[in-house]
PDB file of C-alpha atoms in Angstrom:
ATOM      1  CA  UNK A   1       0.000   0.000   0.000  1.00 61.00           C
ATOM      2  CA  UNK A   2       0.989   3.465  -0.496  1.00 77.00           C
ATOM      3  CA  UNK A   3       1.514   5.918   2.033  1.00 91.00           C
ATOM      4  CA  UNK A   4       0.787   9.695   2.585  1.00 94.00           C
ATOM      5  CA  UNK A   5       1.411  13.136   0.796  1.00 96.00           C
ATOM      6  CA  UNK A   6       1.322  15.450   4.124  1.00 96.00           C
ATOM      7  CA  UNK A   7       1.228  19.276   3.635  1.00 97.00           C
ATOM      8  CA  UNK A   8       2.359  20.811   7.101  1.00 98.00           C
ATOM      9  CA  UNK A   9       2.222  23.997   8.612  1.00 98.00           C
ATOM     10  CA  UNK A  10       3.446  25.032  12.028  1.00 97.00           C
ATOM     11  CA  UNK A  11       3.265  28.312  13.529  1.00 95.00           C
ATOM     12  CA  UNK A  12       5.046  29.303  16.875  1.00 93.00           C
ATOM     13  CA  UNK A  13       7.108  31.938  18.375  1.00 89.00           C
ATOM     14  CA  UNK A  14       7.656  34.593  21.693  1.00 86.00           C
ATOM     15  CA  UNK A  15       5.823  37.941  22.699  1.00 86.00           C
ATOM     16  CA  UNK A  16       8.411  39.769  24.833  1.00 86.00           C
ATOM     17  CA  UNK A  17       6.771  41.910  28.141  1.00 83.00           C
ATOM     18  CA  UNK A  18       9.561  44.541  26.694  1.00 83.00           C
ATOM     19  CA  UNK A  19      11.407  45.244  23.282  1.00 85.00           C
ATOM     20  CA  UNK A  20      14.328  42.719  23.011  1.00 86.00           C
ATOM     21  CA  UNK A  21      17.358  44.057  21.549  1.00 85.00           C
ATOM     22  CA  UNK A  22      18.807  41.061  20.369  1.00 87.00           C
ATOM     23  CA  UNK A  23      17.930  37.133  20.383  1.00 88.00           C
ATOM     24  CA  UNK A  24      19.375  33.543  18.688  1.00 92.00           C
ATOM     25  CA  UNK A  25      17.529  30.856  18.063  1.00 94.00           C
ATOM     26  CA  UNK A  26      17.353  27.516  16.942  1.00 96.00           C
ATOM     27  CA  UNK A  27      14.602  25.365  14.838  1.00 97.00           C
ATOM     28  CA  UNK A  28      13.732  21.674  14.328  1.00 97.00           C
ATOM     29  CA  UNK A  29      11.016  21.530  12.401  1.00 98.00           C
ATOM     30  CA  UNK A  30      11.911  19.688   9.226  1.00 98.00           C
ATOM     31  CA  UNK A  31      10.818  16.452   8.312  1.00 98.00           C
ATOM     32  CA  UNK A  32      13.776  14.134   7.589  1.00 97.00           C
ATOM     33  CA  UNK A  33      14.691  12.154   4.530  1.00 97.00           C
ATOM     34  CA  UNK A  34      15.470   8.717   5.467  1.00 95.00           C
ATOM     35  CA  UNK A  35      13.891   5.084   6.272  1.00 93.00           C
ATOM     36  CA  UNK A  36      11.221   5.746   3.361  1.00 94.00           C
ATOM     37  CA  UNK A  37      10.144   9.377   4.284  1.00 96.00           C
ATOM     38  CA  UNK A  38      11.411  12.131   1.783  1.00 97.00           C
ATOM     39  CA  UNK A  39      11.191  15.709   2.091  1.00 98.00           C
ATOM     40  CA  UNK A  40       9.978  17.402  -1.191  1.00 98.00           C
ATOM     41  CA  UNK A  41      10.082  21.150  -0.045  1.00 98.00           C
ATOM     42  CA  UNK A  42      10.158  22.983   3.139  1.00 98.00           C
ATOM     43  CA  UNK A  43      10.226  26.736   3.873  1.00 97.00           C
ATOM     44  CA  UNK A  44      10.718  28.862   7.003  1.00 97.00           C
ATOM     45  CA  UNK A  45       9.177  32.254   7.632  1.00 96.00           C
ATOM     46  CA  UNK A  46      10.895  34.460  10.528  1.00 95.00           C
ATOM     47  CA  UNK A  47       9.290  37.779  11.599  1.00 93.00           C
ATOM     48  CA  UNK A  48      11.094  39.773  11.918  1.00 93.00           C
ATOM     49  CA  UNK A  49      12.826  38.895   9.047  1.00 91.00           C
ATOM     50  CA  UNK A  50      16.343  37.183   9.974  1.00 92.00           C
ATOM     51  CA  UNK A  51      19.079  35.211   7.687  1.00 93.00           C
ATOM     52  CA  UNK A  52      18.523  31.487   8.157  1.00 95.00           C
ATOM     53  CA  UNK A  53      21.607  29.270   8.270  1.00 96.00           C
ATOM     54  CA  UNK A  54      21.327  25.828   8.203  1.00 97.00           C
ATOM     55  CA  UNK A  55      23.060  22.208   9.879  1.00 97.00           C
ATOM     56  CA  UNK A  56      23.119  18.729  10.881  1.00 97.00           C
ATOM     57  CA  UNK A  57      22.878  18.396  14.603  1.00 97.00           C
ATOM     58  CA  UNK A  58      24.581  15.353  16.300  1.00 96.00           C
ATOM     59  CA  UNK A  59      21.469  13.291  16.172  1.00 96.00           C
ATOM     60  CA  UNK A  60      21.394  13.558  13.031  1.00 95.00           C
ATOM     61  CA  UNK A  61      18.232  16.327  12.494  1.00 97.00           C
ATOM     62  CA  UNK A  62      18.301  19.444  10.233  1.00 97.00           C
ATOM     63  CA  UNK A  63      19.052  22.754  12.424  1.00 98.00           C
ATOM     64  CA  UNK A  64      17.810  26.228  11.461  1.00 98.00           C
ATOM     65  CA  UNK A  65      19.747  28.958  13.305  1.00 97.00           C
ATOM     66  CA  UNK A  66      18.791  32.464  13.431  1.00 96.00           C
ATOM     67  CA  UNK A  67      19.438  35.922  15.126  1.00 93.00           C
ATOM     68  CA  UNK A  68      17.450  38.929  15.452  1.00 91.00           C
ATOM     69  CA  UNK A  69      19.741  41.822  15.886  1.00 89.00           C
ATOM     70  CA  UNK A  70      17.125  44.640  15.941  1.00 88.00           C
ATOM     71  CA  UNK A  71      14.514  45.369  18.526  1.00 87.00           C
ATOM     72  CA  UNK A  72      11.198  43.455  18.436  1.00 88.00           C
ATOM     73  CA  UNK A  73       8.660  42.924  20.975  1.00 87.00           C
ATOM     74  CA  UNK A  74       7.689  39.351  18.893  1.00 88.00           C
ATOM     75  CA  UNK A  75       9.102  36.413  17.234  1.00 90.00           C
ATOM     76  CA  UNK A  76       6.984  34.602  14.874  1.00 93.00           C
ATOM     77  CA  UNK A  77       8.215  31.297  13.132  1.00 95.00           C
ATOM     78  CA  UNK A  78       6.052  29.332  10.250  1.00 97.00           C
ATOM     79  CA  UNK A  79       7.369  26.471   8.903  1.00 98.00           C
ATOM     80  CA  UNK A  80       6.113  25.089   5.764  1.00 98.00           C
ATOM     81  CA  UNK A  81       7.177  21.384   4.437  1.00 98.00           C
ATOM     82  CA  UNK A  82       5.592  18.823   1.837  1.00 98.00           C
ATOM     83  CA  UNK A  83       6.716  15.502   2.608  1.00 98.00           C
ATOM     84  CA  UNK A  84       5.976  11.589   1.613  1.00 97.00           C
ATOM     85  CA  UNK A  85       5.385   9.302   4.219  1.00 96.00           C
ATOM     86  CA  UNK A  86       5.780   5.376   3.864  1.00 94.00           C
ATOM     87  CA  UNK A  87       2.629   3.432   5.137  1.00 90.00           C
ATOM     88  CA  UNK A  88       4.468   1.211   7.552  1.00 86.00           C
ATOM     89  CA  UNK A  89       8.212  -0.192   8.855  1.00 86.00           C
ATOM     90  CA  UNK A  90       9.232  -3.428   8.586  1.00 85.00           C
ATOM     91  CA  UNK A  91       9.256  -4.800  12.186  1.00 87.00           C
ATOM     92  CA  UNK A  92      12.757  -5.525  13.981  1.00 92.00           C
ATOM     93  CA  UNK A  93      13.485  -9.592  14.031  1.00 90.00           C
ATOM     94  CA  UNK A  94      14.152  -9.267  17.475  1.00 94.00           C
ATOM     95  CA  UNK A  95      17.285 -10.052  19.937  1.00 96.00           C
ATOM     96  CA  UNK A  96      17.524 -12.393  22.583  1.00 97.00           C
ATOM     97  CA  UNK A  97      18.227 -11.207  25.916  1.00 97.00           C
ATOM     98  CA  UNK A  98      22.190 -12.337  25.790  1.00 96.00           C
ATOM     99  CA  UNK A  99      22.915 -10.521  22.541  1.00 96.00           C
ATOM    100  CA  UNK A 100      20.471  -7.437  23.527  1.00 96.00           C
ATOM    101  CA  UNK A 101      22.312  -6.622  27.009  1.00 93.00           C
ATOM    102  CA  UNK A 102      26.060  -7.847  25.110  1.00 93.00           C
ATOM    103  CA  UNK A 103      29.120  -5.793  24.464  1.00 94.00           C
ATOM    104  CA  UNK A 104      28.480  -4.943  20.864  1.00 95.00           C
ATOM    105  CA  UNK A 105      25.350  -3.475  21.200  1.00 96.00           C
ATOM    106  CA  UNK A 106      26.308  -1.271  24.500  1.00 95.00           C
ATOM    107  CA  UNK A 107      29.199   0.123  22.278  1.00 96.00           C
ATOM    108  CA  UNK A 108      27.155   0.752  19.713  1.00 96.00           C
ATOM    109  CA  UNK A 109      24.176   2.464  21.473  1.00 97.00           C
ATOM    110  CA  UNK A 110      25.294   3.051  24.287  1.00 97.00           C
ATOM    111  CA  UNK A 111      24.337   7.232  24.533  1.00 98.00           C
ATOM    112  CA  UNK A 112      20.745   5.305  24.289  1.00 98.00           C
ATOM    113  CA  UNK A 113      21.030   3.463  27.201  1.00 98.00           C
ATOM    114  CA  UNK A 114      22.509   5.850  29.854  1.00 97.00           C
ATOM    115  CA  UNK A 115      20.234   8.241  31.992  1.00 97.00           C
ATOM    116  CA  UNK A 116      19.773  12.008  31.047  1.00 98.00           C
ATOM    117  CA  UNK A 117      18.184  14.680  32.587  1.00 97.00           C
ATOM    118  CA  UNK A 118      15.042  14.069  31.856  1.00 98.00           C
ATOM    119  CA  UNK A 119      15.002   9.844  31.573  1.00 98.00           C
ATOM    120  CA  UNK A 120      16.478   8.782  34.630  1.00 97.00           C
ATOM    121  CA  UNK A 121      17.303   5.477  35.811  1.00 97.00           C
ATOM    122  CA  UNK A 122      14.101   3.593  36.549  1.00 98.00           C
ATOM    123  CA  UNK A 123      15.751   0.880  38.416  1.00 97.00           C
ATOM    124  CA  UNK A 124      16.647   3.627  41.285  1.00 97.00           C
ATOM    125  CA  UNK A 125      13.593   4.493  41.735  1.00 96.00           C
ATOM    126  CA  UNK A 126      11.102   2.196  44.196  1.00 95.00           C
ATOM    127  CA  UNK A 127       8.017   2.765  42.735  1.00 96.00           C
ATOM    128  CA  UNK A 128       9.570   1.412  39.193  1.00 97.00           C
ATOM    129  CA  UNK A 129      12.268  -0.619  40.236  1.00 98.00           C
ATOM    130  CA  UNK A 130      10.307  -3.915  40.758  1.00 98.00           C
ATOM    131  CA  UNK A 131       8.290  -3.306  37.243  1.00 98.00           C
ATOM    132  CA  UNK A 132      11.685  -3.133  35.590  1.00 98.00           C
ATOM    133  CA  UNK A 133      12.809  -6.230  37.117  1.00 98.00           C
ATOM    134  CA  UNK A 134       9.736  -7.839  36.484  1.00 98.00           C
ATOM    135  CA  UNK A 135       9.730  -6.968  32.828  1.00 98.00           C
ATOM    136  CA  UNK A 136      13.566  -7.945  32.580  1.00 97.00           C
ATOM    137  CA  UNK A 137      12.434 -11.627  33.377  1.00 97.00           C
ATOM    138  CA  UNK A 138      10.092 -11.807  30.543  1.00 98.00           C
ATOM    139  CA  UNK A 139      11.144 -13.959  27.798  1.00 98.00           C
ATOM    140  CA  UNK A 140      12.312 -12.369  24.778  1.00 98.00           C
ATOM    141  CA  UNK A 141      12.924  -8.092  24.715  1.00 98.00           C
ATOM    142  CA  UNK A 142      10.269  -8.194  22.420  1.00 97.00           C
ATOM    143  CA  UNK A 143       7.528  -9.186  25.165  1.00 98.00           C
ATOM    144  CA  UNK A 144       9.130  -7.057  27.603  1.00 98.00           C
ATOM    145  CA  UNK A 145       8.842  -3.251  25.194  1.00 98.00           C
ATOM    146  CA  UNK A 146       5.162  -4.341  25.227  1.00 97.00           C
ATOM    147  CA  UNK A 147       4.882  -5.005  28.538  1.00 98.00           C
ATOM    148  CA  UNK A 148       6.327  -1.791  28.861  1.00 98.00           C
ATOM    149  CA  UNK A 149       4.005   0.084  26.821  1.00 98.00           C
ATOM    150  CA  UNK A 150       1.161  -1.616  28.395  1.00 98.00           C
ATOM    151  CA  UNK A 151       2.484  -0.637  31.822  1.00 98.00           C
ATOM    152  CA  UNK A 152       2.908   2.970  30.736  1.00 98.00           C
ATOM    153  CA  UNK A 153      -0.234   3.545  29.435  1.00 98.00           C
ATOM    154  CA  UNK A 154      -2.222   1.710  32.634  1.00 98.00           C
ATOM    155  CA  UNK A 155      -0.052   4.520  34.740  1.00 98.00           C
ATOM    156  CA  UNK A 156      -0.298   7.510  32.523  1.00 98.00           C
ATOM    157  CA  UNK A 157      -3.539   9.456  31.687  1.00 98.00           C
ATOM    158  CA  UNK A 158      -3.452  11.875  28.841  1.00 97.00           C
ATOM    159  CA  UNK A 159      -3.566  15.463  30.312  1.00 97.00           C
ATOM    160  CA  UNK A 160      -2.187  18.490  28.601  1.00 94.00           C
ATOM    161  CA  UNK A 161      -2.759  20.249  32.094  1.00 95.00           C
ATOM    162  CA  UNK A 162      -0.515  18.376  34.368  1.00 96.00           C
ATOM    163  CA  UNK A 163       3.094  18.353  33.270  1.00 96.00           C
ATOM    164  CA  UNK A 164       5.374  20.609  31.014  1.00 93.00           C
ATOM    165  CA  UNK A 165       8.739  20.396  28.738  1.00 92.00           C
ATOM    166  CA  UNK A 166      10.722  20.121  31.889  1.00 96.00           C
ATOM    167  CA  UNK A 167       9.118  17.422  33.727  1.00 98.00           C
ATOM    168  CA  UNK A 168      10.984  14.467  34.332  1.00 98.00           C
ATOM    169  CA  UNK A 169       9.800  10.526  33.932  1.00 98.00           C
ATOM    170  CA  UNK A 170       9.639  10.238  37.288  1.00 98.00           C
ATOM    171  CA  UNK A 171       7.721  13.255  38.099  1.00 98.00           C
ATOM    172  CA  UNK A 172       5.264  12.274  35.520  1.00 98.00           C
ATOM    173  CA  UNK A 173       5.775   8.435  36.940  1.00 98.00           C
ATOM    174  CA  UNK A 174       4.483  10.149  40.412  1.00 97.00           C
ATOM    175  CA  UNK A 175       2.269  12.359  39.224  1.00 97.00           C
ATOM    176  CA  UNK A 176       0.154   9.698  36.678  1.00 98.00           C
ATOM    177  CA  UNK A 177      -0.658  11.840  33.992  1.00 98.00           C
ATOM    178  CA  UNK A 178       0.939  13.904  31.279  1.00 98.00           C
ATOM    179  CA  UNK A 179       1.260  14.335  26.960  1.00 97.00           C
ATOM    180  CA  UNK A 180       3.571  12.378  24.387  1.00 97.00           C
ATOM    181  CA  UNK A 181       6.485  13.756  25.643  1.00 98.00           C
ATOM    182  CA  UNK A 182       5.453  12.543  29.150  1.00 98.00           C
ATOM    183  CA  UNK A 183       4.569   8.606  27.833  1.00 98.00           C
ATOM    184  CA  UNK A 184       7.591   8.448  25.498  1.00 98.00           C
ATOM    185  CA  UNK A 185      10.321   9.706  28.745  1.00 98.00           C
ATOM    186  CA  UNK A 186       8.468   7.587  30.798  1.00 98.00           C
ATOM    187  CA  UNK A 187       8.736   4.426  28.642  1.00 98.00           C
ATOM    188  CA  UNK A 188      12.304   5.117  27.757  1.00 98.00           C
ATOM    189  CA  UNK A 189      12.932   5.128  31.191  1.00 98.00           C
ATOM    190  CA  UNK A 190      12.225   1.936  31.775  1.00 98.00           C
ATOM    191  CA  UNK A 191      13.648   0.231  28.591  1.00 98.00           C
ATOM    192  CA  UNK A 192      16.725   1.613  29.472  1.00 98.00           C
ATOM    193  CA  UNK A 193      16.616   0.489  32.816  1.00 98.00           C
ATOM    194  CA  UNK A 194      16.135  -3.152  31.299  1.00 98.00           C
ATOM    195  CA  UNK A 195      19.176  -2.436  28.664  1.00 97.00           C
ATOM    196  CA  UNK A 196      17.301  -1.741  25.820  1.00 98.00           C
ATOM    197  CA  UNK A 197      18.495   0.837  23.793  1.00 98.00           C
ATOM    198  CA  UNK A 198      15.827   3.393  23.183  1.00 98.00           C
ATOM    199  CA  UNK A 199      15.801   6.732  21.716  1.00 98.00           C
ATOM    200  CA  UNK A 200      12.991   9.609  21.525  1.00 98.00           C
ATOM    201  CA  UNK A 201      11.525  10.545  18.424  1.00 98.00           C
ATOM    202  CA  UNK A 202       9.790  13.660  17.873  1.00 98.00           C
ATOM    203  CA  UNK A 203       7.606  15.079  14.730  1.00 97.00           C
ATOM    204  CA  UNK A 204       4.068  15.102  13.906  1.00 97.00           C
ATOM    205  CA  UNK A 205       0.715  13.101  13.587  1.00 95.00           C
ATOM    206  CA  UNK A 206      -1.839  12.497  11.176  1.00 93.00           C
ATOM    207  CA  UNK A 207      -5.279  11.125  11.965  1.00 88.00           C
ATOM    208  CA  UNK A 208      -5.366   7.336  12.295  1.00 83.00           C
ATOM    209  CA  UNK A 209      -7.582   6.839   8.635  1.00 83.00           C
ATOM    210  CA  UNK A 210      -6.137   8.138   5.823  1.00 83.00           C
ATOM    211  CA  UNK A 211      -8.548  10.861   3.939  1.00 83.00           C
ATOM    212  CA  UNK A 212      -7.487  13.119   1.248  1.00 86.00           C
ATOM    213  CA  UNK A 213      -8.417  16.514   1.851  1.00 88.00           C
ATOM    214  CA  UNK A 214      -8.712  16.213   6.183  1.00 86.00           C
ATOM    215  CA  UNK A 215      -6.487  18.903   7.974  1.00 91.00           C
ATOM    216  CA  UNK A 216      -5.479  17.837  11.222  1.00 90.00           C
ATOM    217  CA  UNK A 217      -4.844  20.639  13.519  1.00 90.00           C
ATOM    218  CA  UNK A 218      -2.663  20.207  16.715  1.00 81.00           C
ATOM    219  CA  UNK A 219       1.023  20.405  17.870  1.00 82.00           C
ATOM    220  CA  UNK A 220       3.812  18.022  17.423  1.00 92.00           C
ATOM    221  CA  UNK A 221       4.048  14.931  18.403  1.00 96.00           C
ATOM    222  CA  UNK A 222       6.326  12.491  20.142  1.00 98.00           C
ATOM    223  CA  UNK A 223       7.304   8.629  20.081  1.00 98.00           C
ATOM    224  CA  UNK A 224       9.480   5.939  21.020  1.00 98.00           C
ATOM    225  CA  UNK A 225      12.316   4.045  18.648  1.00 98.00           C
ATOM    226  CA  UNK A 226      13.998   0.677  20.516  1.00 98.00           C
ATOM    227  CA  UNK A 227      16.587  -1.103  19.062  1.00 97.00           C
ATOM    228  CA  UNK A 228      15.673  -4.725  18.872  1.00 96.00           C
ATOM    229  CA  UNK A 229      18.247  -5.950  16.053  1.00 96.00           C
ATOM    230  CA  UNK A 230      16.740  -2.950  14.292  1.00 96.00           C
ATOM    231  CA  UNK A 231      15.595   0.461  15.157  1.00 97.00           C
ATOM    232  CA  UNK A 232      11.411  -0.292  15.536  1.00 96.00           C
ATOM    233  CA  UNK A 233       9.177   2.429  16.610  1.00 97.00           C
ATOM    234  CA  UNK A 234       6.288   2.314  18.980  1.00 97.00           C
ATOM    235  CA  UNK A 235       4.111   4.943  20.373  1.00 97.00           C
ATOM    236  CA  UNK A 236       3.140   4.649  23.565  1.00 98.00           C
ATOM    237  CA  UNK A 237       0.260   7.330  23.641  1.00 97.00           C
ATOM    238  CA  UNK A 238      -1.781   6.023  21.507  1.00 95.00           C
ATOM    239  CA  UNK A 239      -0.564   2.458  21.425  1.00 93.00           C
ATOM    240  CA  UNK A 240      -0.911   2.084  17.622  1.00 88.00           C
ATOM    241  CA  UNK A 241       1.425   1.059  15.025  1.00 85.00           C
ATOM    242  CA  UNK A 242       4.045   4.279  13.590  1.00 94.00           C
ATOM    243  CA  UNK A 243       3.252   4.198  10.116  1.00 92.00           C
ATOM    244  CA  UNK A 244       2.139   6.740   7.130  1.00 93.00           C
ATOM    245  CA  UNK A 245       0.160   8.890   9.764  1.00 93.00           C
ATOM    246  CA  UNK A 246       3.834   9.802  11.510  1.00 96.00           C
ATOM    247  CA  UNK A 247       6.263  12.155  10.442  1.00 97.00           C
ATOM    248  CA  UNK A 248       9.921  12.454  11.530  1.00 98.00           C
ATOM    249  CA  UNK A 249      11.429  15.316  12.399  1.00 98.00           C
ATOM    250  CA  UNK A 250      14.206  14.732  15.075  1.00 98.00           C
ATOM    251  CA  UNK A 251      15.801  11.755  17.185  1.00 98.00           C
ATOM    252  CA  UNK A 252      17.914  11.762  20.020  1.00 98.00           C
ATOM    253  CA  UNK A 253      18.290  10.818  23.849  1.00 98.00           C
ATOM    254  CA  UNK A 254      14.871  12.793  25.221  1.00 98.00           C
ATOM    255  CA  UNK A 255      13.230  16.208  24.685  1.00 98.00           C
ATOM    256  CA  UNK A 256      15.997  18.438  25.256  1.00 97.00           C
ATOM    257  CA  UNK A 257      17.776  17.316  22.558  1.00 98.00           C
ATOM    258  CA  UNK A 258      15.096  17.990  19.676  1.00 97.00           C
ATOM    259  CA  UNK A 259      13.296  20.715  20.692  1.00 96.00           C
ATOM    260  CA  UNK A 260      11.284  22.497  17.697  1.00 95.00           C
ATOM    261  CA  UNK A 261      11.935  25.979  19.104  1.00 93.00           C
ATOM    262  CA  UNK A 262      14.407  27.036  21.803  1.00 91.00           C
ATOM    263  CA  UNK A 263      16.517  30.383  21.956  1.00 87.00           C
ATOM    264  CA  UNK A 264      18.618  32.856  24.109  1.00 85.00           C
ATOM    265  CA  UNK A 265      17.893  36.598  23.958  1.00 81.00           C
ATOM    266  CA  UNK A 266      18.432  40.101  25.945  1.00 77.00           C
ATOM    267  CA  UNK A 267      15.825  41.378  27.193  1.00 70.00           C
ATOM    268  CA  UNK A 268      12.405  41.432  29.355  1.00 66.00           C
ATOM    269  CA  UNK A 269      10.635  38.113  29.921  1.00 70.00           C
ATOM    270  CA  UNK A 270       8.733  36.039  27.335  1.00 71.00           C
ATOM    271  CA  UNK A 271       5.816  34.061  26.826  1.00 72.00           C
ATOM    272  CA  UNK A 272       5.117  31.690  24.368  1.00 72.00           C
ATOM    273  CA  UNK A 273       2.243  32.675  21.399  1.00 75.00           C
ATOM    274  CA  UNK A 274       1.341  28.669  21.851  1.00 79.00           C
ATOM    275  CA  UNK A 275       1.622  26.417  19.316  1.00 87.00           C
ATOM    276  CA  UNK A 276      -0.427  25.869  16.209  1.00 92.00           C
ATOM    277  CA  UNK A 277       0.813  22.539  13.836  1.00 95.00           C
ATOM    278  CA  UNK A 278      -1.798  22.096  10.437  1.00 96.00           C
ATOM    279  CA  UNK A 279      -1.217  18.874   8.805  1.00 96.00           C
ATOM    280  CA  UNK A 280      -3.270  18.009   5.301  1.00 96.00           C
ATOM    281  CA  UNK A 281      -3.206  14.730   3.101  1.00 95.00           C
ATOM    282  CA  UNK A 282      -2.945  15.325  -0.474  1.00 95.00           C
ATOM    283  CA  UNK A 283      -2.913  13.534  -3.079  1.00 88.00           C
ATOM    284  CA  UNK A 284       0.332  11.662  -4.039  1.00 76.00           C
TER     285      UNK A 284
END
């Protein structure tokens, strides 16, 4: 089957409480080219108007730098991209526990397996210690990322209210709610903790059903990738299957590392003018 033409538009930015003289700033939002997906244009708007350079980050994602050197009271960013999207991934084969937790793979991956700011080690923690352990028995690593994603979901409700870009896994362990971001540290926490390399993805979602025509509007998104023998991606908020409806933007260790907007400038204090993502199917 094919998969999607997605047109996407997404619209962020600052208001400063006073005029800011100066400001630098840098933007992920542009769909990759790789495993399948292609970019076939992307555009992005600055007011005010700023020269755009552009680079490959460590992790791999396409960086848009910036900086304002006149005063403004408001940054405005709109970023435009057309981009094909496969209809599904070929499922990992799958590792056995012995050549999962061996030498070769914690050389390999092992920035994906170590605790960051916001992932930390689930095993230290008593109210997840015993899951991981528990999980870490299972059979196969295969059984045990599902078990994983089950047990996530069962602690997690959706809640755009409770949690924000700094909140930990274990404060959103604790406080049993959160958004994508929240699910995806949560569950990384605990495949780590097992030995399972696993890496945060972030980008954007399309409805479920394909239709031609149907704007989506939200923000971005964010999901899980666990190598397994392969990279195979999962995502944990809505527990179904990353396919033609996802779009990659960024990978790396958690949410500080792909962050669509983030910036230093001089000046008064900010607030954000929210967050407005517009995603259409088209026809291919």
């Amino acid at each position: 089957m094919a998969g999607r033409r997605l047109r996407i538009t997404h619209r962020t930015g600052y208001r400063y409480a006073a005029p800011v003289v100066a400001s630098f700033n840098e933007v992920r939002m542009t769909p990759t080219s790789a495993d399948g997906q292609m970019l076939l244009s992307h555009q992005l708007q600055v007011s005010p108007r700023a020269s755009v350079q552009a680079y490959v980050d460590y992790w791999g994602a396409l960086v848009q730098s910036f900086d304002v050197q006149e005063e403004h009271d408001m940054l405005e960013i709109v970023a435009s991209s057309l981009v094909d999207v496969p209809y599904g991934h070929a499922p990992a084969d799958g590792l056995d526990w012995g050549r999962l937790r061996g030498g070769s793979v914690r050389d390999r991956w092992g920035e994906y397996l170590v605790p960051t700011a916001l992932v930390d080690d689930a095993r230290a923690d008593q109210a997840r210690a015993g899951l991981v352990e528990q999980l870490g028995n299972l059979p196969t690593p295969a059984l045990a990322v599902r078990g994983a994603i089950e047990a996530v979901r069962d602690r997690i409700r959706y809640d755009d209210s409770a949690t924000g870009v700094t909140t930990t896994a274990a404060q959103a362990w604790e406080i049993g709610a959160g958004v994508c971001q929240d699910y995806s540290h949560t569950l990384l926490s605990i495949l780590r903790g097992m030995g399972i390399p696993a890496r945060y993805v972030s980008g954007y979602l399309h409805d479920e059903e394909e239709q031609q025509g149907r704007t989506v509007v939200g923000e971005s998104h964010a999901w899980v990738e666990v190598w397994n023998g392969a990279w195979e991606a999962h995502d944990p908020t809505n527990d179904r299957s990353v396919g033609s409806a996802h779009v990659v933007v960024a990978k790396g260790r958690d949410y500080d590392d792909v962050p669509p907007l983030k910036g230093i400038y001089a000046g008064g204090l900010s607030e954000s003018l929210g967050v407005s993502v517009e995603i259409t199917q088209l026809e291919a």
